[in-house]
Amino acid sequence: MASNVTIYNDVFGSDHGSFLTLCLNTPPKINSDGIWEFVFGAARKLRFSPLPLLEFQMLLIFFVNIILHSFLRLFGLPLFVSQIITGLILGSSWRGSFESFDNFKDGVFATASQEIVGLLAGFGYTLFVFLIGVRMDLSVVKRSGRQSLIGGILSIVIPAILGFVDSIWFIKI
């Protein structure tokens, strides 16, 4: 079996460098030790169990979203605006001047839990697109006219063809 240095040299082409050890649980553990194991002290901290953490993350996101929407609704703003602002407040891209709140966000939305939240978000998005497709009335597309139908088809077909040609071109390089 090859040593770490040999593998590093084969991949990066260098004789020296620093190494990074990364341990991942694949697939991520989504179940928890249970509330009774926590009550009787046999389990880890409840905060680090993936299922209660996921439930707390969802509860926090919904709570912040409802509070923001109840305030922004007075100004006539839709729910979508509240959802965007909730994502900005709770996300890692916006850092505030309150270090304790930033530490709270880093603890609740830790890097290890992002895979589970991302999987759930992808599932929700797929379900949303499916429901929109089911509710679509194709007679509206027929009534919209030939020119808009051709424009819609070409806006999908042309980028797909260009992406395919680019991928073939990059493979040859």
XYZ file of N, CA, C and O in Angstrom:
692
model
N 0.848 -1.178 0.000
C 0.000 0.000 0.000
C 0.891 1.237 0.000
O 1.912 1.297 0.662
N 0.478 2.243 -0.745
C 1.272 3.461 -0.872
C 1.171 4.296 0.399
O 0.147 4.310 1.076
N 2.250 4.980 0.702
C 2.225 5.849 1.883
C 1.522 7.160 1.536
O 1.264 7.470 0.388
N 1.240 7.937 2.581
C 0.575 9.221 2.364
C 1.408 10.145 1.499
O 0.880 10.895 0.697
N 2.729 10.119 1.682
C 3.606 10.994 0.906
C 3.532 10.621 -0.570
O 3.449 11.485 -1.443
N 3.517 9.333 -0.884
C 3.440 8.899 -2.272
C 2.114 9.318 -2.896
O 2.081 9.814 -4.016
N 1.021 9.137 -2.177
C -0.287 9.548 -2.694
C -0.318 11.052 -2.884
O -0.792 11.554 -3.902
N 0.225 11.813 -1.937
C 0.237 13.271 -2.049
C 1.059 13.691 -3.255
O 0.664 14.577 -4.003
N 2.206 13.059 -3.460
C 3.056 13.407 -4.600
C 2.378 13.049 -5.916
O 2.516 13.777 -6.908
N 1.669 11.932 -5.945
C 0.978 11.555 -7.175
C -0.146 12.529 -7.513
O -0.360 12.866 -8.663
N -0.853 12.985 -6.497
C -1.987 13.871 -6.739
C -1.530 15.298 -7.002
O -1.951 15.935 -7.952
N -0.635 15.822 -6.162
C -0.270 17.225 -6.249
C 1.076 17.466 -6.932
O 1.409 18.601 -7.235
N 1.852 16.448 -7.153
C 3.131 16.618 -7.843
C 4.156 17.402 -7.050
O 4.919 18.152 -7.616
N 4.198 17.246 -5.761
C 5.128 17.991 -4.927
C 5.776 17.033 -3.935
O 5.183 16.049 -3.509
N 7.015 17.348 -3.566
C 7.731 16.517 -2.605
C 7.535 16.982 -1.167
O 7.964 16.318 -0.243
N 6.947 18.134 -0.984
C 6.737 18.623 0.376
C 5.382 19.316 0.459
O 4.804 19.708 -0.539
N 4.883 19.443 1.650
C 3.584 20.081 1.861
C 3.002 19.641 3.182
O 3.532 18.757 3.853
N 1.940 20.263 3.547
C 1.291 19.908 4.799
C 0.093 19.011 4.502
O -0.485 19.059 3.426
N -0.257 18.200 5.471
C -1.345 17.257 5.306
C -2.527 17.677 6.175
O -2.349 18.251 7.237
N -3.693 17.366 5.709
C -4.912 17.664 6.426
C -5.684 16.373 6.594
O -5.943 15.661 5.630
N -6.005 16.045 7.830
C -6.784 14.846 8.096
C -8.232 15.253 8.286
O -8.549 16.093 9.121
N -9.102 14.659 7.501
C -10.518 14.975 7.544
C -11.288 13.690 7.743
O -11.163 12.755 6.960
N -12.066 13.629 8.805
C -12.864 12.441 9.103
C -14.329 12.758 8.872
O -14.841 13.727 9.407
N -14.978 11.946 8.067
C -16.391 12.137 7.764
C -17.156 10.864 8.076
O -16.648 9.766 7.871
N -18.374 11.025 8.557
C -19.279 9.899 8.695
C -20.117 9.830 7.435
O -20.891 10.733 7.162
N -19.929 8.785 6.647
C -20.661 8.653 5.402
C -21.441 7.361 5.422
O -20.837 6.312 5.562
N -22.709 7.339 5.275
C -23.608 8.496 5.210
C -23.756 9.119 6.586
O -23.488 8.476 7.596
N -24.195 10.386 6.644
C -24.300 11.038 7.954
C -25.373 10.383 8.812
O -26.380 9.908 8.304
N -25.116 10.370 10.089
C -26.062 9.776 11.044
C -27.228 10.743 11.239
O -27.031 11.885 11.628
N -28.446 10.311 10.946
C -29.604 11.182 11.085
C -30.426 10.824 12.317
O -31.226 11.605 12.777
N -30.249 9.648 12.860
C -31.019 9.285 14.043
C -30.329 9.804 15.303
O -29.183 10.210 15.283
N -31.065 9.788 16.401
C -30.506 10.279 17.655
C -30.544 9.169 18.697
O -31.109 8.099 18.475
N -29.954 9.453 19.843
C -29.937 8.487 20.926
C -31.280 8.405 21.648
O -31.508 7.509 22.438
N -32.153 9.361 21.405
C -33.480 9.343 22.023
C -33.531 10.195 23.269
O -32.525 10.407 23.946
N -34.702 10.673 23.567
C -34.874 11.567 24.708
C -34.662 10.843 26.029
O -34.130 11.406 26.981
N -35.032 9.560 26.118
C -34.896 8.865 27.398
C -33.447 8.555 27.699
O -33.043 8.575 28.868
N -32.650 8.292 26.682
C -31.218 8.105 26.919
C -30.591 9.410 27.406
O -29.691 9.405 28.232
N -31.095 10.531 26.907
C -30.587 11.827 27.354
C -31.020 12.119 28.786
O -30.241 12.613 29.586
N -32.275 11.794 29.106
C -32.797 12.067 30.450
C -32.035 11.264 31.497
O -31.692 11.774 32.563
N -31.739 10.004 31.199
C -31.045 9.160 32.167
C -29.522 9.275 32.085
O -28.812 8.570 32.770
N -29.014 10.149 31.238
C -27.595 10.472 31.223
C -26.708 9.540 30.442
O -25.489 9.654 30.517
N -27.257 8.616 29.678
C -26.412 7.679 28.949
C -26.022 8.206 27.577
O -25.096 7.706 26.956
N -26.707 9.208 27.095
C -26.448 9.702 25.737
C -25.514 10.902 25.774
O -25.253 11.485 26.819
N -25.056 11.235 24.567
C -24.258 12.444 24.425
C -25.142 13.650 24.674
O -26.322 13.521 24.948
N -24.577 14.829 24.538
C -25.383 16.025 24.687
C -26.466 16.025 23.615
O -26.230 15.656 22.471
N -27.653 16.454 23.990
C -28.779 16.466 23.066
C -28.503 17.353 21.861
O -28.951 17.085 20.765
N -27.727 18.382 22.051
C -27.430 19.328 20.987
C -26.661 18.682 19.855
O -26.738 19.107 18.710
N -25.892 17.649 20.126
C -25.068 17.031 19.100
C -25.737 15.830 18.438
O -25.159 15.230 17.557
N -26.934 15.484 18.855
C -27.663 14.426 18.184
C -28.275 15.011 16.917
O -28.920 16.060 16.972
N -28.095 14.359 15.784
C -28.487 14.976 14.510
C -29.992 15.234 14.359
O -30.371 16.273 13.836
N -30.846 14.344 14.801
C -32.278 14.553 14.601
C -32.823 15.712 15.429
O -33.509 16.588 14.885
N -32.554 15.785 16.742
C -33.026 16.963 17.481
C -32.390 18.260 16.983
O -33.042 19.306 16.998
N -31.143 18.196 16.514
C -30.513 19.393 15.967
C -31.225 19.842 14.694
O -31.484 21.031 14.500
N -31.577 18.898 13.812
C -32.319 19.222 12.600
C -33.679 19.819 12.943
O -34.104 20.807 12.333
N -34.356 19.238 13.919
C -35.654 19.766 14.331
C -35.520 21.165 14.913
O -36.353 22.040 14.645
N -34.472 21.409 15.691
C -34.254 22.743 16.252
C -33.932 23.749 15.153
O -34.403 24.891 15.190
N -33.132 23.344 14.169
C -32.814 24.234 13.051
C -34.075 24.618 12.290
O -34.286 25.792 11.964
N -34.930 23.628 12.016
C -36.176 23.908 11.301
C -37.081 24.817 12.125
O -37.684 25.765 11.597
N -37.186 24.564 13.424
C -38.005 25.390 14.301
C -37.483 26.825 14.334
O -38.269 27.779 14.255
N -36.182 27.002 14.423
C -35.589 28.333 14.456
C -35.824 29.068 13.138
O -36.183 30.258 13.140
N -35.659 28.380 12.022
C -35.888 29.004 10.711
C -37.346 29.432 10.576
O -37.638 30.558 10.154
N -38.284 28.563 10.936
C -39.705 28.905 10.840
C -40.071 30.047 11.782
O -40.834 30.944 11.418
N -39.524 30.035 13.001
C -39.832 31.067 13.975
C -39.354 32.434 13.499
O -40.110 33.416 13.531
N -38.116 32.521 13.048
C -37.574 33.795 12.558
C -38.355 34.256 11.335
O -38.662 35.447 11.184
N -38.708 33.317 10.459
C -39.459 33.657 9.256
C -40.844 34.215 9.605
O -41.285 35.202 9.020
N -41.533 33.604 10.553
C -42.874 34.070 10.935
C -42.807 35.447 11.592
O -43.627 36.327 11.303
N -41.818 35.653 12.455
C -41.658 36.965 13.112
C -41.381 38.045 12.069
O -41.990 39.122 12.084
N -40.458 37.765 11.143
C -40.145 38.742 10.099
C -41.343 39.004 9.195
O -41.612 40.149 8.826
N -42.050 37.946 8.831
C -43.183 38.132 7.923
C -44.322 38.910 8.589
O -44.977 39.723 7.927
N -44.537 38.692 9.872
C -45.589 39.450 10.545
C -45.242 40.942 10.594
O -46.140 41.788 10.564
N -43.960 41.271 10.630
C -43.544 42.675 10.615
C -43.533 43.236 9.194
O -44.039 44.326 8.946
N -42.974 42.508 8.248
C -42.851 43.007 6.873
C -44.174 43.001 6.116
O -44.320 43.706 5.119
N -45.136 42.222 6.574
C -46.451 42.198 5.943
C -47.131 43.559 6.082
O -47.927 43.957 5.224
N -46.805 44.292 7.157
C -47.378 45.627 7.348
C -46.951 46.583 6.238
O -47.653 47.550 5.946
N -45.801 46.318 5.622
C -45.306 47.148 4.530
C -45.701 46.599 3.157
O -45.252 47.109 2.132
N -46.481 45.541 3.134
C -46.949 44.970 1.879
C -45.953 44.063 1.185
O -46.101 43.789 -0.005
N -44.946 43.593 1.907
C -43.940 42.715 1.304
C -44.392 41.256 1.366
O -44.982 40.830 2.365
N -44.111 40.478 0.322
C -44.571 39.076 0.313
C -43.730 38.185 1.212
O -42.670 38.577 1.726
N -44.205 36.956 1.373
C -43.534 35.970 2.215
C -42.135 35.659 1.696
O -41.216 35.411 2.475
N -41.954 35.690 0.383
C -40.653 35.374 -0.215
C -39.560 36.310 0.293
O -38.434 35.890 0.537
N -39.881 37.586 0.474
C -38.904 38.552 0.984
C -38.514 38.185 2.420
O -37.333 38.252 2.795
N -39.482 37.773 3.212
C -39.190 37.346 4.591
C -38.284 36.124 4.606
O -37.387 36.011 5.446
N -38.506 35.199 3.672
C -37.671 34.001 3.601
C -36.242 34.343 3.205
O -35.285 33.763 3.739
N -36.074 35.282 2.288
C -34.726 35.691 1.893
C -34.000 36.353 3.054
O -32.828 36.052 3.331
N -34.674 37.244 3.753
C -34.037 37.931 4.882
C -33.729 36.951 6.007
O -32.684 37.052 6.665
N -34.596 35.968 6.232
C -34.321 34.926 7.225
C -33.056 34.162 6.862
O -32.211 33.885 7.719
N -32.911 33.827 5.585
C -31.700 33.148 5.140
C -30.455 33.995 5.332
O -29.387 33.488 5.687
N -30.565 35.284 5.111
C -29.420 36.173 5.317
C -29.051 36.289 6.793
O -27.879 36.300 7.158
N -30.065 36.382 7.650
C -29.797 36.529 9.086
C -29.185 35.256 9.659
O -28.200 35.306 10.404
N -29.750 34.100 9.311
C -29.284 32.847 9.905
C -28.146 32.198 9.128
O -27.517 31.276 9.626
N -27.880 32.671 7.932
C -26.825 32.076 7.118
C -25.445 32.518 7.548
O -25.256 33.424 8.362
N -24.452 31.867 6.979
C -23.067 32.169 7.354
C -22.478 33.307 6.533
O -21.380 33.773 6.828
N -23.183 33.769 5.516
C -22.617 34.827 4.678
C -22.739 36.205 5.314
O -21.994 37.109 4.962
N -23.666 36.372 6.224
C -23.854 37.665 6.872
C -23.422 37.563 8.318
O -23.981 36.815 9.097
N -22.390 38.314 8.662
C -21.883 38.332 10.028
C -22.234 39.671 10.650
O -21.964 40.724 10.090
N -22.865 39.629 11.805
C -23.275 40.848 12.480
C -22.210 41.362 13.430
O -21.086 40.853 13.510
N -22.572 42.379 14.159
C -21.634 42.953 15.130
C -21.764 42.296 16.496
O -21.019 42.627 17.412
N -22.722 41.374 16.630
C -22.909 40.664 17.889
C -22.179 39.328 17.819
O -22.630 38.399 17.162
N -21.069 39.231 18.501
C -20.255 38.017 18.443
C -20.967 36.831 19.083
O -20.854 35.698 18.610
N -21.760 37.081 20.114
C -22.463 35.979 20.771
C -23.519 35.379 19.835
O -23.705 34.156 19.819
N -24.205 36.209 19.033
C -25.178 35.686 18.076
C -24.483 34.911 16.963
O -24.979 33.874 16.510
N -23.328 35.388 16.521
C -22.566 34.665 15.497
C -22.091 33.317 16.021
O -22.103 32.320 15.295
N -21.671 33.264 17.272
C -21.265 31.993 17.880
C -22.457 31.044 18.005
O -22.320 29.836 17.820
N -23.625 31.606 18.326
C -24.844 30.794 18.392
C -25.170 30.193 17.026
O -25.477 29.007 16.907
N -25.087 31.014 15.973
C -25.349 30.518 14.613
C -24.344 29.445 14.218
O -24.713 28.439 13.616
N -23.076 29.651 14.561
C -22.057 28.655 14.219
C -22.294 27.348 14.960
O -21.983 26.276 14.449
N -22.829 27.425 16.169
C -23.117 26.208 16.925
C -24.337 25.476 16.420
O -24.349 24.248 16.321
N -25.381 26.230 16.081
C -26.623 25.595 15.630
C -26.483 25.084 14.196
O -26.884 23.974 13.873
N -25.920 25.903 13.323
C -25.761 25.529 11.920
C -24.308 25.165 11.651
O -23.638 25.779 10.818
N -23.822 24.154 12.359
C -22.435 23.724 12.229
C -22.198 23.094 10.856
O -23.130 22.663 10.169
N -20.950 23.027 10.469
C -20.585 22.464 9.166
C -21.005 21.005 9.057
O -21.422 20.561 7.987
N -20.939 20.278 10.148
C -21.287 18.856 10.112
C -22.769 18.639 9.825
O -23.151 17.598 9.294
N -23.612 19.610 10.155
C -25.050 19.434 9.936
C -25.503 19.961 8.580
O -26.668 19.799 8.227
N -24.629 20.583 7.827
C -25.029 21.182 6.553
C -25.431 20.139 5.513
O -26.276 20.399 4.662
N -24.847 18.964 5.582
C -25.162 17.921 4.615
C -26.609 17.452 4.766
O -27.325 17.265 3.782
N -27.061 17.316 5.987
C -28.426 16.866 6.246
C -29.418 17.957 5.864
O -30.439 17.687 5.225
N -29.131 19.202 6.222
C -30.014 20.311 5.872
C -30.060 20.484 4.352
O -31.124 20.729 3.778
N -28.921 20.334 3.685
C -28.883 20.440 2.230
C -29.691 19.345 1.550
O -30.361 19.589 0.541
N -29.629 18.143 2.090
C -30.418 17.037 1.546
C -31.908 17.314 1.700
O -32.691 17.118 0.759
N -32.302 17.801 2.858
C -33.700 18.125 3.091
C -34.148 19.290 2.203
O -35.268 19.273 1.664
N -33.294 20.281 2.014
C -33.628 21.405 1.141
C -33.766 20.954 -0.310
O -34.670 21.399 -1.026
N -32.888 20.071 -0.771
C -32.995 19.541 -2.128
C -34.275 18.749 -2.334
O -34.928 18.850 -3.377
N -34.655 17.973 -1.327
C -35.905 17.220 -1.411
C -37.098 18.163 -1.464
O -38.037 17.964 -2.243
N -37.074 19.203 -0.641
C -38.164 20.181 -0.638
C -38.268 20.921 -1.962
O -39.369 21.166 -2.466
N -37.131 21.276 -2.531
C -37.130 21.965 -3.823
C -37.676 21.061 -4.922
O -38.464 21.504 -5.766
N -37.293 19.797 -4.912
C -37.801 18.852 -5.906
C -39.312 18.682 -5.771
O -40.032 18.654 -6.777
N -39.799 18.593 -4.554
C -41.234 18.487 -4.323
C -41.957 19.742 -4.791
O -43.039 19.664 -5.402
N -41.372 20.907 -4.543
C -41.964 22.167 -4.978
C -42.066 22.229 -6.504
O -43.121 22.592 -7.046
N -40.996 21.874 -7.206
C -41.019 21.892 -8.669
C -42.029 20.883 -9.202
O -42.734 21.144 -10.185
N -42.135 19.732 -8.570
C -43.124 18.734 -8.978
C -44.545 19.284 -8.832
O -45.378 19.129 -9.729
N -44.830 19.920 -7.707
C -46.170 20.459 -7.491
C -46.499 21.581 -8.472
O -47.638 21.693 -8.935
N -45.532 22.408 -8.796
C -45.750 23.456 -9.794
C -46.039 22.829 -11.151
O -46.927 23.275 -11.884
N -45.307 21.782 -11.499
C -45.536 21.103 -12.771
C -46.888 20.428 -12.833
O -47.531 20.404 -13.892
N -47.356 19.887 -11.725
C -48.661 19.230 -11.704
C -49.777 20.260 -11.868
O -50.770 20.017 -12.547
N -49.606 21.430 -11.264
C -50.638 22.464 -11.337
C -50.644 23.231 -12.653
O -51.541 24.028 -12.893
N -49.627 23.042 -13.500
C -49.524 23.818 -14.727
C -50.642 23.435 -15.703
O -50.926 22.265 -15.905
N -51.236 24.439 -16.301
C -52.294 24.227 -17.277
C -51.685 24.372 -18.669
O -51.266 25.469 -19.066
N -51.596 23.275 -19.417
C -50.961 23.306 -20.731
C -51.786 24.055 -21.767
O -51.254 24.472 -22.796
N -53.073 24.247 -21.514
C -53.872 25.012 -22.467
C -53.440 26.478 -22.497
O -53.578 27.143 -23.518
N -52.896 26.982 -21.390
C -52.381 28.347 -21.362
C -51.180 28.469 -22.289
O -51.011 29.478 -22.972
N -50.358 27.440 -22.331
C -49.188 27.451 -23.218
C -49.635 27.470 -24.670
O -49.085 28.197 -25.505
N -50.670 26.716 -24.992
C -51.173 26.693 -26.369
C -51.787 28.032 -26.762
O -51.638 28.485 -27.898
N -52.469 28.684 -25.833
C -53.103 29.971 -26.130
C -52.103 31.113 -26.198
O -52.403 32.162 -26.743
N -50.913 30.938 -25.612
C -49.949 32.041 -25.568
C -49.373 32.378 -26.931
O -48.812 33.438 -27.121
N -49.484 31.482 -27.853
C -49.034 31.785 -29.201
C -47.800 31.013 -29.586
O -47.051 30.503 -28.743
N -47.620 30.939 -30.887
C -46.519 30.158 -31.435
C -45.165 30.800 -31.131
O -44.190 30.107 -30.843
N -45.095 32.114 -31.183
C -43.825 32.812 -30.985
C -43.292 32.604 -29.556
O -42.109 32.332 -29.361
N -44.156 32.692 -28.565
C -43.689 32.488 -27.184
C -43.349 31.021 -26.926
O -42.436 30.722 -26.157
N -44.058 30.096 -27.578
C -43.741 28.680 -27.438
C -42.365 28.372 -28.026
O -41.553 27.686 -27.401
N -42.084 28.909 -29.192
C -40.769 28.705 -29.810
C -39.672 29.346 -28.963
O -38.609 28.765 -28.754
N -39.931 30.537 -28.438
C -38.948 31.194 -27.562
C -38.671 30.397 -26.307
O -37.525 30.289 -25.863
N -39.708 29.811 -25.717
C -39.521 28.984 -24.519
C -38.734 27.721 -24.797
O -37.860 27.322 -24.018
N -39.041 27.075 -25.918
C -38.317 25.846 -26.271
C -36.858 26.147 -26.575
O -35.950 25.448 -26.108
N -36.614 27.220 -27.337
C -35.226 27.557 -27.686
C -34.420 27.996 -26.468
O -33.209 27.782 -26.417
N -35.073 28.609 -25.481
C -34.340 29.021 -24.277
C -33.887 27.831 -23.446
O -33.017 27.962 -22.588
N -34.445 26.662 -23.703
C -34.006 25.449 -23.024
C -33.056 24.645 -23.904
O -32.022 24.157 -23.445
N -33.371 24.534 -25.179
C -32.606 23.672 -26.085
C -31.230 24.258 -26.396
O -30.229 23.529 -26.362
N -31.148 25.552 -26.694
C -29.864 26.156 -27.074
C -28.839 26.077 -25.941
O -27.699 25.656 -26.163
N -29.159 26.444 -24.677
C -28.159 26.269 -23.611
C -27.769 24.811 -23.387
O -26.613 24.516 -23.061
N -28.722 23.884 -23.573
C -28.388 22.468 -23.409
C -27.395 22.022 -24.477
O -26.427 21.307 -24.191
N -27.602 22.431 -25.717
C -26.680 22.067 -26.809
C -25.316 22.710 -26.587
O -24.279 22.048 -26.735
N -25.298 23.993 -26.214
C -24.017 24.665 -25.967
C -23.268 24.041 -24.791
O -22.043 23.899 -24.825
N -23.986 23.654 -23.750
C -23.337 22.978 -22.619
C -22.765 21.638 -23.017
O -21.673 21.260 -22.580
N -23.485 20.900 -23.851
C -22.993 19.610 -24.327
C -21.746 19.777 -25.180
O -20.766 19.051 -25.020
N -21.752 20.768 -26.073
C -20.590 21.020 -26.936
C -19.390 21.452 -26.091
O -18.266 21.001 -26.318
N -19.629 22.319 -25.096
C -18.540 22.741 -24.217
C -17.960 21.578 -23.429
O -16.750 21.493 -23.240
N -18.828 20.682 -22.946
C -18.323 19.557 -22.165
C -17.478 18.636 -23.032
O -16.460 18.115 -22.590
N -17.871 18.413 -24.274
C -17.059 17.607 -25.193
C -15.738 18.302 -25.478
O -14.683 17.664 -25.497
N -15.773 19.621 -25.654
C -14.557 20.363 -25.944
C -13.587 20.331 -24.757
O -12.383 20.173 -24.941
N -14.103 20.439 -23.525
C -13.233 20.389 -22.349
C -12.672 19.002 -22.116
O -11.581 18.854 -21.571
N -13.400 17.969 -22.502
C -12.884 16.604 -22.347
C -11.701 16.381 -23.273
O -10.724 15.721 -22.915
N -11.741 16.949 -24.480
C -10.652 16.779 -25.437
C -9.404 17.521 -25.026
O -8.306 17.173 -25.428
N -9.540 18.552 -24.205
C -8.360 19.344 -23.777
C -7.570 18.625 -22.779
O -7.367 17.776 -22.266
